[in-house]
């Protein structure tokens, strides 16, 4: 090449330009929103986060660490068939599987919450004693949504079908059917409304492998209005960051950040929140460079 | 009919499908914004709330009650002549009157705040000892606004003309002319800036009939930007819900939720806040089913 | 009821308030956009058209007829499971079937184009010699889209599977894979780029029963930008109205108006175009009142 | 003043900085939209046109004339009471009256079409033989709109009450009730759908004083979507400019440009069209400088 | 003039209609956003604030003072060449210089933060012992941004070049390169993340002349999303108002309010926050009227 | 790599995935809008076109050719310093130079029109007898804009400084100062208002090397509202495509597509038009594959 590559912008998320081989943490987007019951738009989450990470520094003054040092690889976005959840889940499972098999940590950017099932299926194959930690506004425990068993409103129920009793730990939940709340209390580990009780995980999951799924509608809509089903009365960004700080000490084998629907918030503030959250989360997850 | 009605969506607000006859609480929309001094758009409030209530569950985990059990009837939206406040007020008064006469509780969704005058006129006819409780950012006590005595900026002054001294109890007020604040202090019961003092109503109104008017611009614009005249420095959703909890113990004979201008907030978060607020308010107001 | 129903707004589309029993033409919405490959949002088409028909007169000065006289019934919108095309198609087929069986003409408002398959399946059951007339920008003839055989990009191929050779007549097509154009030419009746040749249908379909599917992206994006996959270089509104005038003389047994994604065009002009088009189309289809 | 005024932006419309005394043509805004039946927002028309005229040159290459030479004074916007049409009309009439009395030509920027009544009342006082030329999509001839006789949907009927039979000449009309079309044909001079027949005015109004009211929804929504009641099927900008060219030869005593609702078209294209149209219209109306 | 000027709207910011001669505080806009690294739009800040101040009362119930009494003159907006920072800075410096020389207090409304350099250059000429107080989310201390030394990301570094060590006092900073934080700590007076330590200024600047620059992205994006580079995790409006209250007791010789990009927040809430903030800040700065 | 790259989306423009080495035509983005005089936003043009090309087929049914066969390489977007036009121009010139030196055809996607100067400087170095063909709404011939000589409003004047008399051929121009039109007529080859006279180039430039610069505001705003300075009264897409068809027969050595400001048109129609235009233009420019 007779031109200077350095004159061009880097298209990866905020300094995550490490090659796949050298990386320890691997980012990929799952731009699917076919199962969104109220408002679609989460399909634009990964690409808009990548683009708007341009406005974010790679350095975190709170953690005093830099994402450019964190050996994260950004693979880009999966090509997923709109409106066909089973096929989309297969692709998410396949790439998660590859990353896990290579001994790396998969980090998925959604996309609607239904995609989490694919990543959990892959993680469960490698870690049969997997526990699932759900930070979310909604129970997502319906048996089906208007007959659809793969809806984002049913994703935790499908995970329950795989994991069984007492292995889903839910925090921040503030919306659902009465039956879903009852199911969550009898078959899972429900901590409604706040994140205060995440520290209980030290006892309940201890050193077991965990997958952490973050549905961004957990945050109050004043902080993140750009999501398909905004649910007023949520947690603050500081509360979520504090919880992630705690969670980073567990044995994490996979994680995701779902349900940013960026164009529903034309101000871009929602995307900025999601980007900053992902930077801090990646810095907490990535090992110190040598 | 040879087709299955159950295949179709219910167009009423969030599970408020009880018939008029069987209902105890009756919802109606007053889609008028002719008197909005700064930015119109409140005319779209009722229909957009009804539509977006699709994204809200009928069950409240905080109150552990379900709106489907609450016997609320949603009549739909009045047909009101844009730009003719007197005619619009007549229609609001007429329907409020019918609901009150039938022994039911009218709940009006605005529309701009000027419409409250019609509902208060109807309530006063039935309850001559009515007190008015105003949760609002603005005093709304101008004698007139550029000559117009029926402006939303004058609605409380017109209510004062009907009710007389010491029968308007205002909370959360943080904006107005100097003269309006002075008038409110000398002729009414003003509690500026916060809702903390709503408990004083136990003494001031005791068991008397009250009408509660809620101007949504009471909330901080970070929570509800979609309103004609956003006024920074407002109360939180939790503070408002707490106040409503207290108010539900008074002898309520009518209420309204005004000034959502949904399209000013394209994220839909403002509408989601208004919907959730209305659900909780209805659950607090509706009698337990037998 | 002790109140005056006439004070309230009519929630049906533009004067289509005839009861099901008395109607000859029956409107229903199919708010599904799960299969939209590029941008979702067609799910909001039917409800936004109904709402914005408020800004449209029921009288057509061009046709000198009034929709209030046309005996059209508007059933409202189906409740469809986002992201599960097979289930959604079942519901569309069921309601189409009921309407056809009752001897009425079904008119579906989309929703994405995939839903047409459900309506065509119902029509074919009643009319085995059915021909399909497609007004569209895109071929929609892919065998599958990323593996999904029920994508809106495959809907005409699925119809072909049912109807067989030479029974799909396509007009206005200006986008597709090279293979799709070749398939359309060899297996169907393709008239690319314009609507000028619709008159050829007089010969090709004569008095046979026809289903007319209108994908609104047929129109140039300057006229209707609010659609999931805008394709520059389309036909004008006048050209489309002229074609519909001709088509109304055929033996129509069903029709639809698909792919309005109203919120992609915040000006509302796209919805206004779709509403006016539907009014004229209904007036052309509805028999003269006696 | 010790600072340089020339460093600052001129806040008037596109080079219309002539003083009132020296001016021949006087511009003012009537930011009222209280009577808009469908969507408000015309109140922002005048201020947004003034602001966006920043993107328009003062020179017209078609007319080879410059607005800076045309001696136009821009007075700014009237302060009008939202929701009180009678009071707003008084103010419009008062300022129109002053301008006419000073021997100048008033040019009003709307605001909704109801405001035209105020300007016509003033013009009629000075010119009892006034004729009214209406370029519009809608008849605006309802006796009242939901009981309101000053609605923008009734403005031409109110003008008829003042002017009497055969003195309203309407062009481009393509929407209205059947009764309105009949009234227009029997009591006025209706030329529906196009502007082609404006040349007939040479005979019908000859040298009589005329007021020209332009409702911008006359234009096709593809050209000007930013208006309260977009009506598909309108005229092009070239057709309107051609008609204005002809009209400028009549004995004009007042004119207006109504119903731009700029924020309904976030692209700003509608405002750009309105600004360019106003520039050309002013250049056609303003006398050559000496 | 034969017409009544009082019928027209006042185009200045919220009651700031005092003449230049009689004023003590002088407002002007610097509508420049050429140096915005992420998202432009701050050029629309001053004009949109002026326009939307229409929705704000001139009276502050918290301070019990009225802006109409405060003798503030609003000069309007400078005419600045987009994309040429050096020329724009010259114009800002020139007008600031005139205001300072006239013994008045200049208050600049941005525009992007780069413009602060022009105002600081003028202030430093008159007050060689000037200290600079920066309330901001970002360090703005880069030596250059992609080679540009006048970027808004370098503005504090350029001020440092003029002022020297220990004369920039920064509060609320939560974003920057690691090198910038190190520079800020070693060469300036950095108080990261919050405004709590502003009271330390009593000691560090005492009675010395200070210029206060407020970058509105200091506020949390939930409160003010309409800014070019939103940075989650910011201060609340109450915290900022409290800090301004303290700062108003220092010896202020100039100030600015930068980086509102109003159209990025279509709800207008950001502009409302900026307007209210400016009203309170002006009331704190303006001397009591006699 | 242990994962399947084919599962991921291709981030290049519409099938332009050829490597630099194998390519004949090279695409790059110049995301700079610092010099936009009216409304910024062109910086988002290249990235939004790349993203939305997802909704466009690679095959052109009009040309019966496919972009996947056309050996085009998409390098991505340059990293350019906002607000520093000279530095940005250097980078554009450098990369254009590399591409030309490698014997390939550079195609630049803007960005504002000022960037064309960089590309023309590079082309002139290689082709001293270069002619410039400008398709544009605006003259862009100001000596300077508020003192800035590198403004997008001066770009053609700066090109004139390099090229000299009679070597700029402008088509479609419909806006400018009177002086600019006079300059264009006396020093260049001006064809105002339409593109009809492009065929005259056969004589005026014959076989000489030409650079074609396309300012998208040439198109009528009904077709492409998403541009910084929309100028009503423009050409249609069909007229532009016809002109490009003719131009492709000249000896092209460089070209660009400037001034798409995609977010000004939230419907995405403007971006769709720009994408389709670029696809057709690339297919016309690229040699037939062997």
CSV table of N, CA and C in Angstrom, one decimal, chain F residues 1-107:
chain,number,residue,atom,x,y,z
F,1,UNK,N,-7.5,-17.9,13.4
F,1,UNK,CA,-8.8,-17.6,13.9
F,1,UNK,C,-9.7,-18.8,13.9
F,2,UNK,N,-10.3,-19.1,15.1
F,2,UNK,CA,-11.2,-20.2,15.2
F,2,UNK,C,-12.6,-19.9,14.9
F,3,UNK,N,-12.9,-18.7,14.4
F,3,UNK,CA,-14.3,-18.4,14.2
F,3,UNK,C,-14.6,-18.1,12.7
F,4,UNK,N,-15.8,-18.0,12.3
F,4,UNK,CA,-16.2,-17.9,10.9
F,4,UNK,C,-16.5,-16.4,10.6
F,5,UNK,N,-15.5,-15.8,9.9
F,5,UNK,CA,-15.6,-14.4,9.5
F,5,UNK,C,-16.8,-14.1,8.7
F,6,UNK,N,-17.3,-15.1,8.0
F,6,UNK,CA,-18.5,-14.9,7.1
F,6,UNK,C,-19.8,-14.7,7.8
F,7,UNK,N,-19.7,-15.0,9.1
F,7,UNK,CA,-20.9,-14.7,9.9
F,7,UNK,C,-21.1,-13.2,10.2
F,8,UNK,N,-20.1,-12.4,9.9
F,8,UNK,CA,-20.1,-11.0,10.3
F,8,UNK,C,-20.4,-10.1,9.1
F,9,UNK,N,-20.9,-8.9,9.4
F,9,UNK,CA,-21.2,-7.9,8.4
F,9,UNK,C,-20.0,-7.3,7.8
F,10,UNK,N,-20.1,-7.0,6.5
F,10,UNK,CA,-19.0,-6.3,5.9
F,10,UNK,C,-19.2,-4.8,6.1
F,11,UNK,N,-18.2,-4.1,6.7
F,11,UNK,CA,-18.4,-2.7,7.0
F,11,UNK,C,-18.1,-1.7,5.8
F,12,UNK,N,-17.7,-2.2,4.7
F,12,UNK,CA,-17.5,-1.3,3.6
F,12,UNK,C,-18.7,-0.8,2.9
F,13,UNK,N,-18.6,0.2,2.0
F,13,UNK,CA,-19.8,0.7,1.3
F,13,UNK,C,-20.2,-0.4,0.3
F,14,UNK,N,-21.5,-0.7,0.3
F,14,UNK,CA,-22.2,-1.6,-0.7
F,14,UNK,C,-21.4,-2.4,-1.6
F,15,UNK,N,-20.7,-3.5,-1.1
F,15,UNK,CA,-20.0,-4.4,-2.0
F,15,UNK,C,-18.7,-3.9,-2.5
F,16,UNK,N,-18.1,-2.8,-1.9
F,16,UNK,CA,-16.8,-2.3,-2.3
F,16,UNK,C,-15.7,-2.9,-1.5
F,17,UNK,N,-15.6,-4.2,-1.5
F,17,UNK,CA,-14.7,-4.9,-0.6
F,17,UNK,C,-13.4,-5.3,-1.3
F,18,UNK,N,-13.2,-4.8,-2.4
F,18,UNK,CA,-11.9,-5.2,-3.1
F,18,UNK,C,-10.7,-4.6,-2.4
F,19,UNK,N,-9.6,-5.4,-2.4
F,19,UNK,CA,-8.4,-4.8,-1.7
F,19,UNK,C,-7.8,-3.7,-2.5
F,20,UNK,N,-7.1,-2.8,-1.8
F,20,UNK,CA,-6.4,-1.7,-2.4
F,20,UNK,C,-5.6,-2.1,-3.6
F,21,UNK,N,-4.8,-3.1,-3.5
F,21,UNK,CA,-4.0,-3.6,-4.5
F,21,UNK,C,-4.7,-3.9,-5.8
F,22,UNK,N,-5.8,-4.7,-5.6
F,22,UNK,CA,-6.6,-5.2,-6.8
F,22,UNK,C,-7.5,-4.1,-7.4
F,23,UNK,N,-7.7,-3.0,-6.6
F,23,UNK,CA,-8.8,-2.1,-7.0
F,23,UNK,C,-8.3,-1.2,-8.1
F,24,UNK,N,-9.3,-0.7,-8.8
F,24,UNK,CA,-9.1,0.3,-9.9
F,24,UNK,C,-9.6,1.7,-9.4
F,25,UNK,N,-10.7,1.6,-8.6
F,25,UNK,CA,-11.4,2.8,-8.1
F,25,UNK,C,-11.3,2.8,-6.6
F,26,UNK,N,-10.9,3.9,-6.0
F,26,UNK,CA,-10.7,3.9,-4.5
F,26,UNK,C,-11.6,5.0,-3.8
F,27,UNK,N,-12.4,4.5,-2.9
F,27,UNK,CA,-13.3,5.4,-2.2
F,27,UNK,C,-12.7,5.8,-0.9
F,28,UNK,N,-12.9,7.0,-0.4
F,28,UNK,CA,-12.5,7.4,0.9
F,28,UNK,C,-13.4,8.5,1.4
F,29,UNK,N,-13.6,8.6,2.7
F,29,UNK,CA,-14.5,9.6,3.3
F,29,UNK,C,-13.7,10.8,3.8
F,30,UNK,N,-14.2,12.0,3.7
F,30,UNK,CA,-13.6,13.2,4.3
F,30,UNK,C,-14.6,13.8,5.2
F,31,UNK,N,-14.7,13.3,6.4
F,31,UNK,CA,-15.8,13.7,7.3
F,31,UNK,C,-15.5,15.1,8.0
F,32,UNK,N,-15.5,16.1,7.2
F,32,UNK,CA,-15.2,17.5,7.7
F,32,UNK,C,-16.3,18.4,7.4
F,33,UNK,N,-16.8,19.2,8.4
F,33,UNK,CA,-17.8,20.2,8.1
F,33,UNK,C,-17.5,21.5,8.8
F,34,UNK,N,-16.3,21.7,9.1
F,34,UNK,CA,-15.9,22.9,9.8
F,34,UNK,C,-16.3,24.2,9.1
F,35,UNK,N,-16.3,24.2,7.8
F,35,UNK,CA,-16.5,25.4,7.0
F,35,UNK,C,-18.0,25.6,6.6
F,36,UNK,N,-18.9,24.8,7.1
F,36,UNK,CA,-20.3,24.9,6.7
F,36,UNK,C,-20.8,26.2,7.3
F,37,UNK,N,-21.3,27.1,6.4
F,37,UNK,CA,-21.7,28.4,6.8
F,37,UNK,C,-23.0,28.4,7.6
F,38,UNK,N,-24.0,27.5,7.2
F,38,UNK,CA,-25.3,27.6,7.7
F,38,UNK,C,-25.6,26.5,8.8
F,39,UNK,N,-25.5,25.3,8.3
F,39,UNK,CA,-25.8,24.1,9.2
F,39,UNK,C,-24.7,23.1,9.1
F,40,UNK,N,-24.0,22.7,10.1
F,40,UNK,CA,-23.0,21.6,10.0
F,40,UNK,C,-23.7,20.3,10.0
F,41,UNK,N,-23.0,19.2,9.8
F,41,UNK,CA,-23.5,17.9,9.8
F,41,UNK,C,-23.0,17.0,8.7
F,42,UNK,N,-22.3,17.6,7.7
F,42,UNK,CA,-21.7,16.8,6.6
F,42,UNK,C,-20.6,15.9,7.1
F,43,UNK,N,-20.1,16.1,8.3
F,43,UNK,CA,-19.1,15.2,8.8
F,43,UNK,C,-19.6,13.8,8.9
F,44,UNK,N,-20.9,13.7,9.1
F,44,UNK,CA,-21.5,12.3,9.3
F,44,UNK,C,-21.9,11.7,8.0
F,45,UNK,N,-21.6,12.4,6.8
F,45,UNK,CA,-22.0,11.8,5.5
F,45,UNK,C,-21.4,10.5,5.2
F,46,UNK,N,-20.0,10.4,5.2
F,46,UNK,CA,-19.4,9.1,4.7
F,46,UNK,C,-19.8,7.9,5.6
F,47,UNK,N,-19.8,8.1,6.9
F,47,UNK,CA,-20.1,6.9,7.8
F,47,UNK,C,-21.5,6.5,7.7
F,48,UNK,N,-22.4,7.5,7.6
F,48,UNK,CA,-23.8,7.1,7.5
F,48,UNK,C,-24.2,6.5,6.1
F,49,UNK,N,-23.5,6.9,5.1
F,49,UNK,CA,-23.7,6.3,3.7
F,49,UNK,C,-23.2,4.8,3.8
F,50,UNK,N,-22.1,4.6,4.4
F,50,UNK,CA,-21.5,3.3,4.5
F,50,UNK,C,-22.5,2.4,5.2
F,51,UNK,N,-23.0,2.9,6.3
F,51,UNK,CA,-24.0,2.1,7.2
F,51,UNK,C,-25.3,1.9,6.4
F,52,UNK,N,-25.8,2.9,5.8
F,52,UNK,CA,-27.1,2.7,5.2
F,52,UNK,C,-27.1,2.0,3.8
F,53,UNK,N,-25.8,1.8,3.3
F,53,UNK,CA,-25.7,1.1,2.0
F,53,UNK,C,-26.2,-0.3,2.2
F,54,UNK,N,-26.3,-0.7,3.5
F,54,UNK,CA,-26.9,-2.0,3.9
F,54,UNK,C,-28.3,-2.2,3.3
F,55,UNK,N,-29.0,-1.1,3.1
F,55,UNK,CA,-30.4,-1.2,2.6
F,55,UNK,C,-30.5,-1.1,1.0
F,56,UNK,N,-29.3,-1.1,0.4
F,56,UNK,CA,-29.2,-1.0,-1.1
F,56,UNK,C,-28.6,-2.3,-1.7
F,57,UNK,N,-29.2,-2.7,-2.8
F,57,UNK,CA,-28.6,-3.9,-3.5
F,57,UNK,C,-27.3,-3.4,-4.2
F,58,UNK,N,-26.4,-4.4,-4.4
F,58,UNK,CA,-25.2,-4.1,-5.1
F,58,UNK,C,-25.5,-4.1,-6.6
F,59,UNK,N,-26.6,-4.6,-7.0
F,59,UNK,CA,-26.9,-4.8,-8.5
F,59,UNK,C,-27.8,-3.6,-8.9
F,60,UNK,N,-27.4,-3.1,-10.1
F,60,UNK,CA,-28.2,-2.0,-10.7
F,60,UNK,C,-29.0,-2.6,-11.9
F,61,UNK,N,-30.3,-2.6,-11.8
F,61,UNK,CA,-31.1,-3.2,-12.9
F,61,UNK,C,-31.1,-2.2,-14.1
F,62,UNK,N,-30.9,-0.9,-13.9
F,62,UNK,CA,-30.8,0.0,-15.0
F,62,UNK,C,-29.5,-0.3,-15.8
F,63,UNK,N,-28.4,-0.4,-15.1
F,63,UNK,CA,-27.2,-0.6,-15.8
F,63,UNK,C,-26.9,-2.1,-16.1
F,64,UNK,N,-27.6,-2.9,-15.4
F,64,UNK,CA,-27.4,-4.4,-15.5
F,64,UNK,C,-26.0,-4.7,-15.1
F,65,UNK,N,-25.5,-4.1,-14.1
F,65,UNK,CA,-24.1,-4.4,-13.6
F,65,UNK,C,-24.1,-4.5,-12.1
F,66,UNK,N,-23.1,-5.1,-11.5
F,66,UNK,CA,-23.1,-5.3,-10.0
F,66,UNK,C,-21.8,-4.8,-9.4
F,67,UNK,N,-22.0,-4.0,-8.3
F,67,UNK,CA,-20.9,-3.4,-7.7
F,67,UNK,C,-19.8,-4.4,-7.2
F,68,UNK,N,-20.3,-5.6,-6.9
F,68,UNK,CA,-19.4,-6.6,-6.4
F,68,UNK,C,-18.4,-7.0,-7.5
F,69,UNK,N,-18.7,-6.7,-8.7
F,69,UNK,CA,-17.8,-7.1,-9.8
F,69,UNK,C,-16.9,-5.9,-10.2
F,70,UNK,N,-17.1,-4.7,-9.5
F,70,UNK,CA,-16.5,-3.5,-10.1
F,70,UNK,C,-15.1,-3.2,-9.5
F,71,UNK,N,-14.6,-4.0,-8.7
F,71,UNK,CA,-13.2,-3.8,-8.2
F,71,UNK,C,-13.0,-2.4,-7.6
F,72,UNK,N,-13.9,-2.0,-6.6
F,72,UNK,CA,-13.8,-0.8,-5.9
F,72,UNK,C,-13.3,-1.1,-4.5
F,73,UNK,N,-12.3,-0.3,-4.0
F,73,UNK,CA,-11.8,-0.5,-2.6
F,73,UNK,C,-12.3,0.7,-1.8
F,74,UNK,N,-12.9,0.4,-0.6
F,74,UNK,CA,-13.3,1.5,0.3
F,74,UNK,C,-12.3,1.6,1.5
F,75,UNK,N,-11.6,2.6,1.5
F,75,UNK,CA,-10.5,2.8,2.5
F,75,UNK,C,-11.1,3.2,3.9
F,76,UNK,N,-12.3,3.7,4.0
F,76,UNK,CA,-12.9,4.2,5.2
F,76,UNK,C,-12.7,5.7,5.3
F,77,UNK,N,-12.8,6.2,6.5
F,77,UNK,CA,-12.8,7.7,6.6
F,77,UNK,C,-11.5,8.3,7.2
F,78,UNK,N,-11.1,9.3,6.6
F,78,UNK,CA,-9.9,10.1,7.1
F,78,UNK,C,-10.2,10.6,8.5
F,79,UNK,N,-9.2,10.8,9.3
F,79,UNK,CA,-9.3,11.4,10.6
F,79,UNK,C,-8.9,12.8,10.4
F,80,UNK,N,-9.9,13.7,10.6
F,80,UNK,CA,-9.7,15.1,10.2
F,80,UNK,C,-9.9,16.1,11.4
F,81,UNK,N,-9.1,17.1,11.6
F,81,UNK,CA,-9.3,18.0,12.7
F,81,UNK,C,-10.4,19.0,12.5
F,82,UNK,N,-11.5,18.8,13.3
F,82,UNK,CA,-12.6,19.8,13.2
F,82,UNK,C,-12.1,21.2,13.3
F,83,UNK,N,-12.6,22.1,12.5
F,83,UNK,CA,-12.3,23.5,12.7
F,83,UNK,C,-11.0,24.0,12.2
F,84,UNK,N,-10.2,23.1,11.5
F,84,UNK,CA,-8.9,23.5,11.0
F,84,UNK,C,-8.9,23.1,9.5
F,85,UNK,N,-9.4,23.9,8.6
F,85,UNK,CA,-9.5,23.6,7.2
F,85,UNK,C,-8.1,23.4,6.6
F,86,UNK,N,-7.1,24.2,6.8
F,86,UNK,CA,-5.8,23.9,6.2
F,86,UNK,C,-5.3,22.5,6.5
F,87,UNK,N,-5.3,22.1,7.8
F,87,UNK,CA,-4.8,20.8,8.1
F,87,UNK,C,-5.6,19.7,7.5
F,88,UNK,N,-6.9,19.9,7.5
F,88,UNK,CA,-7.8,18.8,6.8
F,88,UNK,C,-7.5,18.7,5.4
F,89,UNK,N,-7.3,19.9,4.7
F,89,UNK,CA,-7.0,19.8,3.3
F,89,UNK,C,-5.7,19.1,3.0
F,90,UNK,N,-4.7,19.3,3.8
F,90,UNK,CA,-3.4,18.6,3.7
F,90,UNK,C,-3.6,17.1,3.6
F,91,UNK,N,-4.5,16.6,4.6
F,91,UNK,CA,-4.7,15.1,4.6
F,91,UNK,C,-5.4,14.6,3.4
F,92,UNK,N,-6.4,15.4,3.0
F,92,UNK,CA,-7.2,15.0,1.8
F,92,UNK,C,-6.2,15.0,0.6
F,93,UNK,N,-5.4,16.0,0.5
F,93,UNK,CA,-4.4,16.0,-0.6
F,93,UNK,C,-3.5,14.8,-0.6
F,94,UNK,N,-3.0,14.5,0.6
F,94,UNK,CA,-2.0,13.4,0.7
F,94,UNK,C,-2.6,12.1,0.3
F,95,UNK,N,-3.8,11.8,0.7
F,95,UNK,CA,-4.4,10.5,0.3
F,95,UNK,C,-4.8,10.5,-1.1
F,96,UNK,N,-5.3,11.6,-1.6
F,96,UNK,CA,-5.6,11.7,-3.1
F,96,UNK,C,-4.4,11.4,-3.9
F,97,UNK,N,-3.3,12.1,-3.5
F,97,UNK,CA,-2.0,12.0,-4.1
F,97,UNK,C,-1.6,10.5,-4.2
F,98,UNK,N,-1.7,9.8,-3.1
F,98,UNK,CA,-1.3,8.4,-3.1
F,98,UNK,C,-2.1,7.6,-4.1
F,99,UNK,N,-3.4,7.8,-4.1
F,99,UNK,CA,-4.3,7.0,-5.0
F,99,UNK,C,-3.9,7.3,-6.4
F,100,UNK,N,-3.8,8.6,-6.7
F,100,UNK,CA,-3.5,8.9,-8.1
F,100,UNK,C,-2.1,8.4,-8.6
F,101,UNK,N,-1.1,8.5,-7.7
F,101,UNK,CA,0.2,8.0,-8.0
F,101,UNK,C,0.2,6.5,-8.3
F,102,UNK,N,-0.7,5.8,-7.5
F,102,UNK,CA,-0.9,4.3,-7.8
F,102,UNK,C,-1.7,4.0,-9.0
F,103,UNK,N,-2.0,5.1,-9.8
F,103,UNK,CA,-2.7,4.8,-11.0
F,103,UNK,C,-4.2,4.5,-10.9
F,104,UNK,N,-4.8,4.8,-9.7
F,104,UNK,CA,-6.2,4.5,-9.5
F,104,UNK,C,-7.0,5.8,-9.5
F,105,UNK,N,-8.3,5.6,-9.5
F,105,UNK,CA,-9.2,6.8,-9.5
F,105,UNK,C,-9.7,7.1,-8.1
F,106,UNK,N,-9.4,8.2,-7.6
F,106,UNK,CA,-10.0,8.6,-6.2
F,106,UNK,C,-11.4,9.1,-6.3
F,107,UNK,N,-12.2,8.5,-5.4
F,107,UNK,CA,-13.6,9.0,-5.2
F,107,UNK,C,-13.8,9.4,-3.8
